[in-house]
Every structure is written in structure tokens, then in C-alpha cells.
XYZ file of C-alpha atoms in Angstrom:
324
model
C 100.184 142.815 169.844
C 100.684 145.979 167.654
C 99.102 149.176 169.127
C 98.763 152.650 167.861
C 100.101 154.716 171.189
C 99.573 158.499 172.022
C 102.064 158.961 174.759
C 102.797 162.447 174.703
C 100.360 165.263 173.562
C 100.596 166.745 169.594
C 100.178 166.130 166.292
C 99.708 162.875 164.674
C 103.668 162.602 163.471
C 103.957 162.315 167.259
C 102.335 158.860 167.526
C 104.266 155.680 167.959
C 103.593 151.894 167.410
C 104.438 149.529 169.886
C 103.883 146.164 171.266
C 101.308 145.847 174.341
C 100.509 143.071 176.245
C 96.911 141.478 174.793
C 94.034 142.483 176.908
C 91.940 139.844 178.810
C 88.371 140.218 178.914
C 86.737 140.521 182.238
C 83.148 139.712 183.626
C 80.998 141.338 180.771
C 83.294 141.984 178.702
C 84.317 140.954 175.195
C 88.027 140.277 173.751
C 87.521 141.589 169.858
C 90.534 141.121 166.999
C 89.833 144.475 165.038
C 89.882 143.986 161.694
C 89.458 147.999 160.788
C 89.334 150.936 162.968
C 87.597 153.824 162.069
C 89.149 157.431 162.425
C 87.295 160.613 163.396
C 88.227 164.416 163.175
C 87.893 164.403 167.110
C 90.558 161.958 167.047
C 93.033 165.243 165.521
C 91.727 167.186 169.089
C 92.115 164.422 171.378
C 95.831 163.530 170.505
C 96.545 166.998 171.132
C 94.721 167.311 174.306
C 92.201 169.845 172.700
C 88.783 167.466 173.235
C 86.463 167.355 175.942
C 87.433 163.969 176.539
C 91.143 163.773 177.997
C 92.461 160.043 178.583
C 95.024 159.203 180.321
C 98.750 159.057 178.525
C 99.445 156.655 176.971
C 96.034 155.705 175.158
C 95.115 154.485 171.489
C 93.007 157.059 169.302
C 90.054 155.629 167.380
C 86.105 155.515 168.671
C 85.259 152.635 166.660
C 86.204 149.566 164.974
C 84.735 146.239 163.611
C 86.135 142.850 164.307
C 85.830 139.622 165.502
C 84.952 138.220 168.929
C 87.920 135.974 170.071
C 86.687 135.372 173.721
C 83.953 136.150 176.235
C 84.532 137.027 179.744
C 82.265 135.674 182.595
C 78.667 136.042 182.504
C 78.203 136.844 178.479
C 75.456 135.072 177.319
C 74.396 137.718 173.979
C 77.067 137.471 171.871
C 79.416 134.203 170.438
C 82.965 133.978 169.825
C 83.541 134.281 166.136
C 80.564 136.658 165.397
C 81.298 140.036 163.797
C 80.808 142.901 165.789
C 81.202 146.761 165.570
C 82.539 147.839 168.725
C 82.390 151.443 170.210
C 84.721 152.605 172.693
C 85.285 156.465 172.732
C 89.276 155.914 172.237
C 91.486 153.337 172.064
C 90.285 151.405 168.854
C 93.196 151.600 167.221
C 95.366 148.316 168.053
C 95.387 144.745 166.790
C 92.982 143.537 169.856
C 90.465 145.569 172.375
C 88.378 144.859 175.167
C 84.973 146.055 175.303
C 82.079 145.815 177.380
C 78.971 143.881 175.410
C 77.158 146.775 175.769
C 79.419 148.547 173.605
C 78.884 146.000 170.907
C 76.729 145.718 168.123
C 76.453 142.664 165.871
C 77.093 142.825 162.193
C 74.498 141.122 159.978
C 75.500 139.555 156.563
C 75.617 142.058 153.450
C 77.020 144.770 155.518
C 81.196 144.686 155.270
C 83.874 145.454 157.971
C 84.672 148.661 156.081
C 81.127 150.069 156.249
C 80.353 148.739 159.755
C 83.598 150.034 161.354
C 82.787 153.830 160.517
C 78.913 153.428 161.002
C 78.639 154.385 164.749
C 80.029 157.930 165.141
C 79.302 159.651 161.768
C 75.933 158.045 161.022
C 74.602 157.886 164.626
C 75.607 161.202 165.072
C 73.734 162.310 162.048
C 70.521 160.000 162.504
C 70.294 161.253 166.415
C 70.578 164.595 165.161
C 68.098 164.376 162.089
C 65.794 162.203 163.826
C 65.733 162.898 167.279
C 66.656 166.330 167.818
C 65.365 168.040 164.654
C 62.541 165.605 163.827
C 63.197 166.199 160.291
C 60.356 165.618 157.939
C 59.923 164.238 154.397
C 59.640 167.171 152.315
C 61.214 169.790 154.560
C 64.627 171.246 153.225
C 68.024 170.210 154.854
C 70.989 172.173 154.281
C 74.052 170.445 155.135
C 77.415 172.301 155.623
C 80.723 170.502 155.483
C 78.835 168.073 153.032
C 81.715 165.824 151.927
C 83.108 165.232 155.524
C 82.354 162.050 157.504
C 79.444 163.192 159.555
C 78.301 165.519 156.579
C 78.382 162.987 153.768
C 76.436 161.006 156.081
C 73.787 163.429 156.705
C 73.241 164.001 153.209
C 72.521 160.688 152.591
C 70.515 160.159 155.681
C 68.945 163.325 155.037
C 67.788 161.988 151.267
C 66.644 158.272 152.923
C 64.368 160.336 155.146
C 62.710 162.283 152.314
C 63.865 165.650 153.027
C 64.740 168.117 150.044
C 68.997 168.170 150.863
C 71.227 171.261 150.355
C 74.715 169.992 150.094
C 77.524 172.549 150.796
C 81.217 172.618 150.343
C 84.202 174.352 149.260
C 84.745 172.515 145.504
C 83.095 171.620 142.682
C 84.588 167.504 143.322
C 83.421 167.773 146.751
C 79.876 168.745 145.312
C 80.212 165.848 143.125
C 80.115 163.513 145.644
C 77.415 164.814 147.610
C 75.379 164.798 144.347
C 76.004 160.901 144.192
C 75.285 160.316 147.552
C 71.653 161.993 147.483
C 71.777 165.957 147.179
C 69.537 167.391 145.466
C 70.809 171.238 145.016
C 74.697 171.923 145.759
C 76.323 175.206 146.897
C 80.246 176.013 146.578
C 80.858 178.606 149.398
C 84.093 179.359 148.074
C 82.498 180.729 145.090
C 79.383 182.653 146.488
C 78.517 183.854 149.694
C 76.703 181.469 151.889
C 73.835 183.534 152.641
C 73.128 184.592 149.060
C 73.519 180.775 147.823
C 71.278 179.439 150.520
C 68.251 182.489 149.764
C 68.789 181.446 146.093
C 68.549 177.443 146.383
C 65.872 177.760 149.220
C 63.357 179.387 147.254
C 59.685 179.621 148.010
C 60.163 176.897 150.200
C 63.045 178.280 152.534
C 65.014 176.248 154.712
C 63.735 173.827 157.394
C 66.768 172.499 159.206
C 70.593 173.439 158.909
C 73.329 171.008 160.009
C 76.495 172.452 161.195
C 79.449 170.382 161.957
C 81.778 173.402 160.505
C 81.042 176.540 162.750
C 83.296 179.467 162.216
C 82.280 182.005 159.795
C 79.192 179.957 158.173
C 77.234 179.206 161.205
C 75.721 182.759 161.507
C 74.581 183.308 157.611
C 73.382 179.598 157.618
C 71.122 180.442 160.599
C 69.675 183.679 159.361
C 68.598 181.881 156.416
C 66.245 179.322 158.297
C 62.561 179.720 157.977
C 60.096 180.657 160.949
C 60.480 177.690 163.500
C 63.632 176.381 161.901
C 66.168 174.215 163.706
C 69.715 174.654 163.708
C 71.863 171.783 164.336
C 75.103 172.295 166.581
C 77.358 169.134 165.452
C 81.250 170.641 165.830
C 83.553 173.099 164.854
C 85.624 171.733 162.094
C 86.875 175.204 161.088
C 88.236 175.500 164.642
C 86.459 178.799 165.608
C 83.124 178.501 167.950
C 81.119 181.093 166.554
C 79.067 183.434 169.069
C 75.324 183.592 167.755
C 73.277 186.759 168.354
C 70.536 185.162 170.134
C 67.867 187.682 169.021
C 67.950 186.113 166.106
C 66.740 182.993 167.796
C 63.982 184.723 169.151
C 62.845 186.741 165.891
C 62.482 183.741 164.230
C 61.207 181.584 166.937
C 64.690 178.906 165.649
C 65.557 176.357 167.900
C 69.422 176.112 168.255
C 69.700 172.440 169.228
C 72.693 170.728 170.483
C 73.950 167.402 168.880
C 76.316 165.520 171.423
C 76.312 161.772 170.458
C 78.800 160.531 173.078
C 76.109 161.719 175.780
C 72.947 159.971 173.774
C 74.834 156.929 173.730
C 75.632 156.991 177.692
C 72.351 158.471 178.788
C 69.643 156.555 176.361
C 71.407 153.519 175.692
C 68.125 151.846 174.247
C 68.017 154.849 171.924
C 71.163 154.111 170.269
C 70.646 150.787 170.040
C 67.499 151.189 167.993
C 69.474 153.437 165.870
C 72.302 151.470 165.325
C 69.562 148.854 164.228
C 68.022 151.114 162.008
C 71.847 152.020 160.299
C 72.872 148.520 159.895
C 69.209 148.307 158.257
C 69.716 150.831 155.908
C 73.016 149.939 154.822
C 71.998 146.015 154.282
C 69.016 147.636 151.802
C 71.538 149.628 150.005
C 70.050 152.833 151.263
C 73.233 154.037 153.137
C 76.623 153.474 151.299
C 78.773 154.293 154.475
C 81.359 155.172 152.060
C 85.048 155.148 152.768
C 87.887 157.349 151.926
C 90.750 155.188 151.796
C 91.795 152.274 154.384
C 95.671 152.692 155.641
C 97.950 150.598 157.299
C 98.467 151.297 161.232
C 101.860 152.553 159.770
C 100.343 155.222 157.994
C 98.374 156.593 160.746
C 99.551 160.128 160.511
C 99.073 160.620 156.804
C 95.589 159.047 157.655
C 94.900 161.879 160.608
C 96.496 164.767 158.410
C 93.515 163.721 155.809
C 91.176 164.525 158.552
C 92.888 167.221 159.950
C 93.016 169.059 156.539
C 89.269 168.299 156.018
C 90.226 166.305 152.858
C 88.217 163.345 153.457
C 85.278 162.100 151.564
C 83.830 159.763 153.442
C 85.205 157.153 155.885
C 88.979 157.073 156.918
C 89.811 153.714 158.233
C 92.814 152.011 159.560
C 93.758 148.309 159.582
C 96.079 147.159 162.299
């Protein structure tokens, strides 16, 4: 079978496609033929050796995929051959077939496409965990989303809207903000045209801002945190800008602010029942048409470098998928 491989740490252009042996499922495992695999920003970091997860070489990028079960190992009773499933691996999905423990599978219902399902776990899973489990976002509260049209950002906009919040989407161009509006943003802020702190004060109005969702980091984090209401919640999701900000902790003290880390990968392992419940909720919302699970584009495995480049340059407006 074909597999996209990282054989030496580097950039997307250093990845290669090679034939590797077909995997065989062991006890409690399933063999899944991948229809589409999803890429995430952190894949650009993993292949460079700059992420907290450091797989042994060689490995395939891609944390998640959608496919069809082709074979089952011994002891598996909850799934059947021929069922469509979401596969969450952490890495290794960018290949024609994968083996995964059945605990890492989620059945895909009718009405949800392979493309929607493939990119649902990480971005929407992260955003639901952040907004629901960490920030306890309530209807009528004001949510600010930085980087609002990246994978997790657009998911946060959609979920915030579905949860009844007033959503302020922040991004770096009018085109991106138009996309955020189309996916549920009530207000928008182009932080390439107006200082973030000034814009949030203007848009927050008398209600102010209750929750900040920050997957960007860098120079945007502190002004966003300063914009929060008394007892606001600041969600640390990631650092797409590259720089990990140093927040003066006196700001948290003076405003009673909660700075909350969002590590979805750890949540998945430590609270599997909570993860399963969240997956079911997300799939139901997609099936009801309340979440779009928007796809930026689907690319053949041979164009993986170009697809990862879209993520590295923060140009993605929705999920970036590979079709093996």
C-alpha cells in the first residue's frame, strides 16, 4: 500500500511516498481502508520535530481519518466489517490502510459525508472540549475567537453560535471574516486594520467579553486577555503565530480571570467517556445541519507538501484533507 512518510525531520517538501506492507489487525484492533485523512496545523510541527509528540522515524503524519473497516482482530464485537468509521490515531493516518484500536474508532452515521467526518475529531473535538468542558460557555455570553477561519477557529465560531453565544470572530482579512460570518459569527474584527484591544472594546460594548478562544498566541494573546470581563475565561489552545506569549499574571489576579489550558489529546486519553460523548454530540450536530465541518480542499497524497504549506502559511479556511 502507499504511505506518506516522514523519514527525516524537516519540512513538507521532505516527505516521501513509498510502498509499505499492509498492516494486520491484532486483538482488539480494526484494519481500516482510508478514504480521506485530515491534516492539522500541528502536522507541520510534528514532521519538523517541534511538537510535544515525537514519533520514531519513519512515520506518517495525519492524526485522523475516515474510512471503511476491512478486517477485525480477535475479540472485537462492537464493530463490523464494512462500517464507516472515524479513526483517531494521533499520527499515522496518511496512508491507504491503517490499524487502530477499536477504542479509537467512532461509527459515522448516514447523512455525514466522509469528508465532514474525517476532519471532525481534532478541530471540532478541541473546540467543543474548550468551550463546553473548560470554559462552560453559556447562552448569551460573548465569545471572542482569534484566528477565526483556521481549523479550530472556524469550529469554535460554529460551535459558539450553536451554543447560543454572541460570537466575535477575529482574523486578518475581509475574505476570512466573510467566511466566519457565513458560519455563525455575529460580529467581526480585522486585526490587520485595527488594534485588537481597541476593536474588542468597541465590539464588546456594555456586555463586554466573557470568553477568549486563542489558537494563535504571539502578540494577540495579551490584548485579548486584557479585554475580558471580571471572571472571564481565557482558553489557551495553541500558538499558530509561532511565539508562546508571556502573560503578566497580575492581569489574572486583578480581573479574577481563569487562564485555562486546552489539551485535547490528553483529554482523549484521560477521559475517554467524555470524549465519546463529545464525538456523539458533534456527529449529531453535523447530521442536523448545525455544523458544516467545512472543507478547505481535498488533495491527492502526491500534493501533501502543498496541502501542508496551506496550513503552515495559515491560509486554510476549513479542513485540509488528503485522499490516499
